[in-house]
Amino acid sequence: AQSVTQLGSHVSVSEGALVLLRCNYSSSVPPYLFWYVQYPNQGLQLLLKYTTGATLVKGINGFEAEFKKSETSFHLTKPSAHMSDAAEYFCAVTDSGGSNYKLTFGKGTLLTVNP
Amino acid sequence: SQTIHQWPATLVQPVGSPLSLECTVEGTSNPNLYWYRQAAGRGLQLLFYSVGIGQISSEVPQNLSASRPQDRQFILSSKKLLLSDSGFYLCAWSLHGTGAGYTFGSGTRLTVV
């Protein structure tokens, strides 16, 4: 079974500092990987995804993530945090085979940005 | 373009009352449909998913049920709500056989009192 581990349920950074949110996955087949963001009392919004091709993927709002197969990781980064980045972030994985209709989500990381 | 509608946005219901939450998708056909619940500090819990009309898979046995009476309509129901049913309910859709991921609705905040 697939699983997703997000290290750190709460990450706090200063405005302008680097944002690094960690995600490790386990999958028996080549994965599709996703990062979602959720603002309070809203649904989840797709930030970026990796399916095939370039392992460094860029998303909305200046975020990017790198798929590292050898480390089974898909960490999310942003060079300079903005106050508007404060939200909860979810990493998710599915397999690239025929059963890819089910995403497995991590437990989420709450990002706080301090002025 | 595809859109997903979920309502109501908030709901306060007494224990023992029935529940019906509705989700509809526009601009696509034969989507996969999903119901998730978020309880405080517990991440996302998949409740039900459907890959076609009348096809419902339950992930967690509990006080809830789901139905898909039409291709792009997904309904979450309960005959008698429990306090533990409180939470934030999210509907989502995806395309079959792609790596597009899910698109989520805006959610329903359910408080059972």
mmCIF file of C-alpha atoms in Angstrom:
data_model
loop_
_atom_site.group_PDB
_atom_site.id
_atom_site.type_symbol
_atom_site.label_atom_id
_atom_site.label_comp_id
_atom_site.label_asym_id
_atom_site.label_seq_id
_atom_site.Cartn_x
_atom_site.Cartn_y
_atom_site.Cartn_z
ATOM 1 C CA ALA A 1 0.000 0.000 0.000
ATOM 2 C CA GLN A 2 1.092 3.515 -0.707
ATOM 3 C CA SER A 3 1.894 5.901 2.093
ATOM 4 C CA VAL A 4 2.939 9.522 2.429
ATOM 5 C CA THR A 5 4.901 11.020 5.299
ATOM 6 C CA GLN A 6 5.095 14.749 5.802
ATOM 7 C CA LEU A 7 7.796 15.600 8.294
ATOM 8 C CA GLY A 8 6.654 18.333 10.636
ATOM 9 C CA SER A 9 2.989 18.996 11.226
ATOM 10 C CA HIS A 10 3.827 22.671 11.765
ATOM 11 C CA VAL A 11 6.541 24.758 10.114
ATOM 12 C CA SER A 12 7.164 28.381 11.014
ATOM 13 C CA VAL A 13 9.288 30.754 8.912
ATOM 14 C CA SER A 14 9.920 34.465 8.736
ATOM 15 C CA GLU A 15 8.689 36.514 5.825
ATOM 16 C CA GLY A 16 11.361 36.415 3.105
ATOM 17 C CA ALA A 17 12.924 33.197 4.366
ATOM 18 C CA LEU A 18 13.172 29.894 2.511
ATOM 19 C CA VAL A 19 10.186 27.592 2.764
ATOM 20 C CA LEU A 20 10.934 23.859 2.831
ATOM 21 C CA LEU A 21 8.138 21.369 3.388
ATOM 22 C CA ARG A 22 9.172 17.735 3.378
ATOM 23 C CA CYS A 23 7.366 14.801 1.820
ATOM 24 C CA ASN A 24 8.453 11.189 1.537
ATOM 25 C CA TYR A 25 6.414 8.472 -0.087
ATOM 26 C CA SER A 26 6.359 4.766 -0.512
ATOM 27 C CA SER A 27 5.078 3.279 -3.724
ATOM 28 C CA SER A 28 5.667 -0.056 -5.380
ATOM 29 C CA VAL A 29 5.285 1.415 -8.861
ATOM 30 C CA PRO A 30 6.350 4.717 -10.450
ATOM 31 C CA PRO A 31 4.343 7.387 -8.705
ATOM 32 C CA TYR A 32 2.472 10.485 -9.606
ATOM 33 C CA LEU A 33 3.094 13.110 -6.931
ATOM 34 C CA PHE A 34 1.137 16.205 -5.953
ATOM 35 C CA TRP A 35 1.205 19.142 -3.585
ATOM 36 C CA TYR A 36 -2.005 20.847 -2.555
ATOM 37 C CA VAL A 37 -2.593 23.991 -0.504
ATOM 38 C CA GLN A 38 -5.589 24.660 1.716
ATOM 39 C CA TYR A 39 -6.530 28.046 3.129
ATOM 40 C CA PRO A 40 -8.845 28.166 6.152
ATOM 41 C CA ASN A 41 -12.367 26.927 5.451
ATOM 42 C CA GLN A 42 -11.627 26.341 1.784
ATOM 43 C CA GLY A 43 -11.107 23.342 -0.444
ATOM 44 C CA LEU A 44 -7.708 22.110 -1.561
ATOM 45 C CA GLN A 45 -6.012 23.765 -4.512
ATOM 46 C CA LEU A 46 -3.408 22.047 -6.661
ATOM 47 C CA LEU A 47 0.004 23.700 -6.360
ATOM 48 C CA LEU A 48 2.007 21.418 -8.630
ATOM 49 C CA LYS A 49 2.381 17.848 -9.767
ATOM 50 C CA TYR A 50 4.936 15.401 -11.065
ATOM 51 C CA THR A 51 3.895 12.698 -13.514
ATOM 52 C CA THR A 52 6.771 12.074 -15.924
ATOM 53 C CA GLY A 53 9.678 13.980 -17.446
ATOM 54 C CA ALA A 54 11.584 16.739 -15.700
ATOM 55 C CA THR A 55 11.997 15.971 -12.025
ATOM 56 C CA LEU A 56 11.965 19.623 -10.985
ATOM 57 C CA VAL A 57 8.451 20.934 -11.336
ATOM 58 C CA LYS A 58 7.268 24.483 -10.907
ATOM 59 C CA GLY A 59 3.865 25.412 -9.635
ATOM 60 C CA ILE A 60 1.756 28.386 -8.778
ATOM 61 C CA ASN A 61 2.709 31.147 -6.344
ATOM 62 C CA GLY A 62 6.455 30.600 -6.828
ATOM 63 C CA PHE A 63 6.552 27.080 -5.374
ATOM 64 C CA GLU A 64 8.550 24.226 -6.833
ATOM 65 C CA ALA A 65 9.269 20.619 -5.928
ATOM 66 C CA GLU A 66 11.827 18.057 -6.976
ATOM 67 C CA PHE A 67 11.131 14.372 -7.425
ATOM 68 C CA LYS A 68 14.067 12.345 -6.129
ATOM 69 C CA LYS A 69 13.478 8.685 -6.811
ATOM 70 C CA SER A 70 16.549 7.493 -4.907
ATOM 71 C CA GLU A 71 15.342 9.304 -1.799
ATOM 72 C CA THR A 72 11.622 8.651 -2.412
ATOM 73 C CA SER A 73 11.071 12.320 -1.728
ATOM 74 C CA PHE A 74 9.101 15.201 -3.192
ATOM 75 C CA HIS A 75 9.937 18.221 -1.048
ATOM 76 C CA LEU A 76 8.211 21.556 -1.648
ATOM 77 C CA THR A 77 10.246 24.758 -1.642
ATOM 78 C CA LYS A 78 9.865 28.478 -2.149
ATOM 79 C CA PRO A 79 12.877 30.813 -2.015
ATOM 80 C CA SER A 80 11.141 33.654 -0.195
ATOM 81 C CA ALA A 81 8.073 33.265 1.988
ATOM 82 C CA HIS A 82 5.218 35.722 1.787
ATOM 83 C CA MET A 83 2.560 36.321 4.395
ATOM 84 C CA SER A 84 -0.044 35.027 1.950
ATOM 85 C CA ASP A 85 1.692 31.609 1.923
ATOM 86 C CA ALA A 86 0.362 30.859 5.400
ATOM 87 C CA ALA A 87 -1.850 27.800 4.891
ATOM 88 C CA GLU A 88 -1.889 24.032 5.239
ATOM 89 C CA TYR A 89 -0.029 21.997 2.649
ATOM 90 C CA PHE A 90 -0.727 18.408 1.667
ATOM 91 C CA CYS A 91 1.470 16.018 -0.267
ATOM 92 C CA ALA A 92 -0.261 13.200 -2.154
ATOM 93 C CA VAL A 93 0.730 10.181 -4.223
ATOM 94 C CA THR A 94 -0.906 7.796 -6.614
ATOM 95 C CA ASP A 95 0.547 5.130 -8.821
ATOM 96 C CA SER A 96 0.928 5.613 -12.541
ATOM 97 C CA GLY A 97 -0.864 2.391 -13.352
ATOM 98 C CA GLY A 98 -4.498 1.599 -13.870
ATOM 99 C CA SER A 99 -5.551 2.243 -10.296
ATOM 100 C CA ASN A 100 -4.488 5.851 -10.243
ATOM 101 C CA TYR A 101 -7.930 7.127 -9.374
ATOM 102 C CA LYS A 102 -7.106 7.110 -5.661
ATOM 103 C CA LEU A 103 -4.763 9.607 -4.096
ATOM 104 C CA THR A 104 -3.101 8.905 -0.777
ATOM 105 C CA PHE A 105 -2.592 12.108 1.218
ATOM 106 C CA GLY A 106 -0.130 12.981 3.909
ATOM 107 C CA LYS A 107 -1.413 14.399 7.178
ATOM 108 C CA GLY A 108 -0.552 17.937 6.187
ATOM 109 C CA THR A 109 1.904 20.624 7.278
ATOM 110 C CA LEU A 110 0.655 23.921 8.629
ATOM 111 C CA LEU A 111 2.878 26.760 7.440
ATOM 112 C CA THR A 112 3.031 29.898 9.557
ATOM 113 C CA VAL A 113 4.762 33.005 8.189
ATOM 114 C CA ASN A 114 5.949 35.533 10.747
ATOM 115 C CA PRO A 115 6.374 39.215 9.863
ATOM 116 C CA SER B 1 -13.975 24.540 -18.342
ATOM 117 C CA GLN B 2 -14.810 22.161 -15.537
ATOM 118 C CA THR B 3 -16.281 23.361 -12.277
ATOM 119 C CA ILE B 4 -17.371 21.637 -9.098
ATOM 120 C CA HIS B 5 -20.159 22.875 -6.873
ATOM 121 C CA GLN B 6 -20.674 21.810 -3.302
ATOM 122 C CA TRP B 7 -23.384 22.982 -0.919
ATOM 123 C CA PRO B 8 -24.236 24.112 1.626
ATOM 124 C CA ALA B 9 -21.115 25.900 2.824
ATOM 125 C CA THR B 10 -22.039 25.572 6.495
ATOM 126 C CA LEU B 11 -24.570 23.449 8.321
ATOM 127 C CA VAL B 12 -25.545 23.068 11.964
ATOM 128 C CA GLN B 13 -27.616 19.997 12.669
ATOM 129 C CA PRO B 14 -28.883 18.365 15.888
ATOM 130 C CA VAL B 15 -27.834 14.868 16.860
ATOM 131 C CA GLY B 16 -30.150 12.285 15.325
ATOM 132 C CA SER B 17 -31.211 14.438 12.390
ATOM 133 C CA PRO B 18 -30.684 13.390 8.759
ATOM 134 C CA LEU B 19 -28.006 14.780 6.462
ATOM 135 C CA SER B 20 -27.761 15.373 2.750
ATOM 136 C CA LEU B 21 -24.773 17.066 1.138
ATOM 137 C CA GLU B 22 -24.684 17.492 -2.597
ATOM 138 C CA CYS B 23 -21.880 17.861 -5.083
ATOM 139 C CA THR B 24 -22.141 18.412 -8.818
ATOM 140 C CA VAL B 25 -19.527 18.681 -11.535
ATOM 141 C CA GLU B 26 -19.906 20.611 -14.766
ATOM 142 C CA GLY B 27 -17.946 20.511 -17.986
ATOM 143 C CA THR B 28 -16.889 16.877 -18.006
ATOM 144 C CA SER B 29 -18.462 13.462 -18.259
ATOM 145 C CA ASN B 30 -17.982 10.211 -16.339
ATOM 146 C CA PRO B 31 -15.674 11.693 -13.717
ATOM 147 C CA ASN B 32 -14.372 9.859 -10.689
ATOM 148 C CA LEU B 33 -16.043 11.393 -7.647
ATOM 149 C CA TYR B 34 -14.903 11.446 -4.025
ATOM 150 C CA TRP B 35 -16.072 12.451 -0.546
ATOM 151 C CA TYR B 36 -13.474 13.327 2.073
ATOM 152 C CA ARG B 37 -13.786 14.455 5.664
ATOM 153 C CA GLN B 38 -11.380 16.590 7.637
ATOM 154 C CA ALA B 39 -11.598 16.528 11.400
ATOM 155 C CA ALA B 40 -9.425 18.896 13.383
ATOM 156 C CA GLY B 41 -5.825 17.723 13.329
ATOM 157 C CA ARG B 42 -6.628 14.484 11.517
ATOM 158 C CA GLY B 43 -5.829 15.213 7.899
ATOM 159 C CA LEU B 44 -7.990 14.015 5.032
ATOM 160 C CA GLN B 45 -10.056 10.867 5.395
ATOM 161 C CA LEU B 46 -11.464 9.298 2.232
ATOM 162 C CA LEU B 47 -15.058 8.303 2.895
ATOM 163 C CA PHE B 48 -16.427 7.200 -0.481
ATOM 164 C CA TYR B 49 -15.452 7.175 -4.115
ATOM 165 C CA SER B 50 -17.290 6.421 -7.312
ATOM 166 C CA VAL B 51 -15.947 5.541 -10.763
ATOM 167 C CA GLY B 52 -19.378 5.523 -12.428
ATOM 168 C CA ILE B 53 -23.137 5.895 -11.938
ATOM 169 C CA GLY B 54 -24.374 3.644 -9.173
ATOM 170 C CA GLN B 55 -20.851 2.467 -8.336
ATOM 171 C CA ILE B 56 -19.942 3.424 -4.787
ATOM 172 C CA SER B 57 -16.959 2.206 -2.810
ATOM 173 C CA SER B 58 -16.790 2.802 0.916
ATOM 174 C CA GLU B 59 -13.448 3.290 2.561
ATOM 175 C CA VAL B 60 -14.535 3.574 6.174
ATOM 176 C CA PRO B 61 -17.595 1.854 7.648
ATOM 177 C CA GLN B 62 -19.558 4.437 9.573
ATOM 178 C CA ASN B 63 -22.770 6.335 9.927
ATOM 179 C CA LEU B 64 -22.694 7.755 6.408
ATOM 180 C CA SER B 65 -23.676 6.612 2.919
ATOM 181 C CA ALA B 66 -23.158 7.952 -0.580
ATOM 182 C CA SER B 67 -25.079 7.788 -3.817
ATOM 183 C CA ARG B 68 -24.481 8.782 -7.421
ATOM 184 C CA PRO B 69 -27.891 9.101 -9.048
ATOM 185 C CA GLN B 70 -26.541 10.936 -12.093
ATOM 186 C CA ASP B 71 -23.212 10.980 -13.887
ATOM 187 C CA ARG B 72 -22.034 14.245 -12.360
ATOM 188 C CA GLN B 73 -23.903 14.237 -9.058
ATOM 189 C CA PHE B 74 -22.591 12.799 -5.818
ATOM 190 C CA ILE B 75 -24.585 12.854 -2.585
ATOM 191 C CA LEU B 76 -23.448 12.184 0.963
ATOM 192 C CA SER B 77 -26.168 11.175 3.407
ATOM 193 C CA SER B 78 -26.890 10.059 6.907
ATOM 194 C CA LYS B 79 -30.129 8.902 8.490
ATOM 195 C CA LYS B 80 -29.117 9.935 12.015
ATOM 196 C CA LEU B 81 -26.188 12.205 12.692
ATOM 197 C CA LEU B 82 -23.778 11.621 15.565
ATOM 198 C CA LEU B 83 -21.629 14.207 17.316
ATOM 199 C CA SER B 84 -18.595 12.502 15.787
ATOM 200 C CA ASP B 85 -19.883 13.332 12.291
ATOM 201 C CA SER B 86 -18.859 16.953 12.772
ATOM 202 C CA GLY B 87 -16.111 18.082 10.440
ATOM 203 C CA PHE B 88 -15.273 19.666 7.132
ATOM 204 C CA TYR B 89 -16.571 17.654 4.173
ATOM 205 C CA LEU B 90 -14.927 17.943 0.792
ATOM 206 C CA CYS B 91 -16.099 16.672 -2.559
ATOM 207 C CA ALA B 92 -13.603 16.144 -5.368
ATOM 208 C CA TRP B 93 -13.470 14.868 -8.940
ATOM 209 C CA SER B 94 -10.823 13.485 -11.255
ATOM 210 C CA LEU B 95 -10.529 12.109 -14.763
ATOM 211 C CA HIS B 96 -10.063 8.402 -15.362
ATOM 212 C CA GLY B 97 -6.599 7.135 -16.078
ATOM 213 C CA THR B 98 -4.726 10.407 -15.939
ATOM 214 C CA GLY B 99 -2.233 12.045 -13.671
ATOM 215 C CA ALA B 100 -4.270 15.213 -13.403
ATOM 216 C CA GLY B 101 -5.004 14.753 -9.727
ATOM 217 C CA TYR B 102 -8.157 15.881 -8.005
ATOM 218 C CA THR B 103 -10.135 19.088 -8.180
ATOM 219 C CA PHE B 104 -11.830 19.905 -4.899
ATOM 220 C CA GLY B 105 -15.023 21.690 -4.062
ATOM 221 C CA SER B 106 -15.106 24.493 -1.530
ATOM 222 C CA GLY B 107 -16.260 22.255 1.309
ATOM 223 C CA THR B 108 -19.102 22.055 3.833
ATOM 224 C CA ARG B 109 -18.516 22.795 7.507
ATOM 225 C CA LEU B 110 -20.858 20.478 9.426
ATOM 226 C CA THR B 111 -21.404 20.973 13.126
ATOM 227 C CA VAL B 112 -23.542 18.439 14.931
ATOM 228 C CA VAL B 113 -24.952 19.776 18.193
#
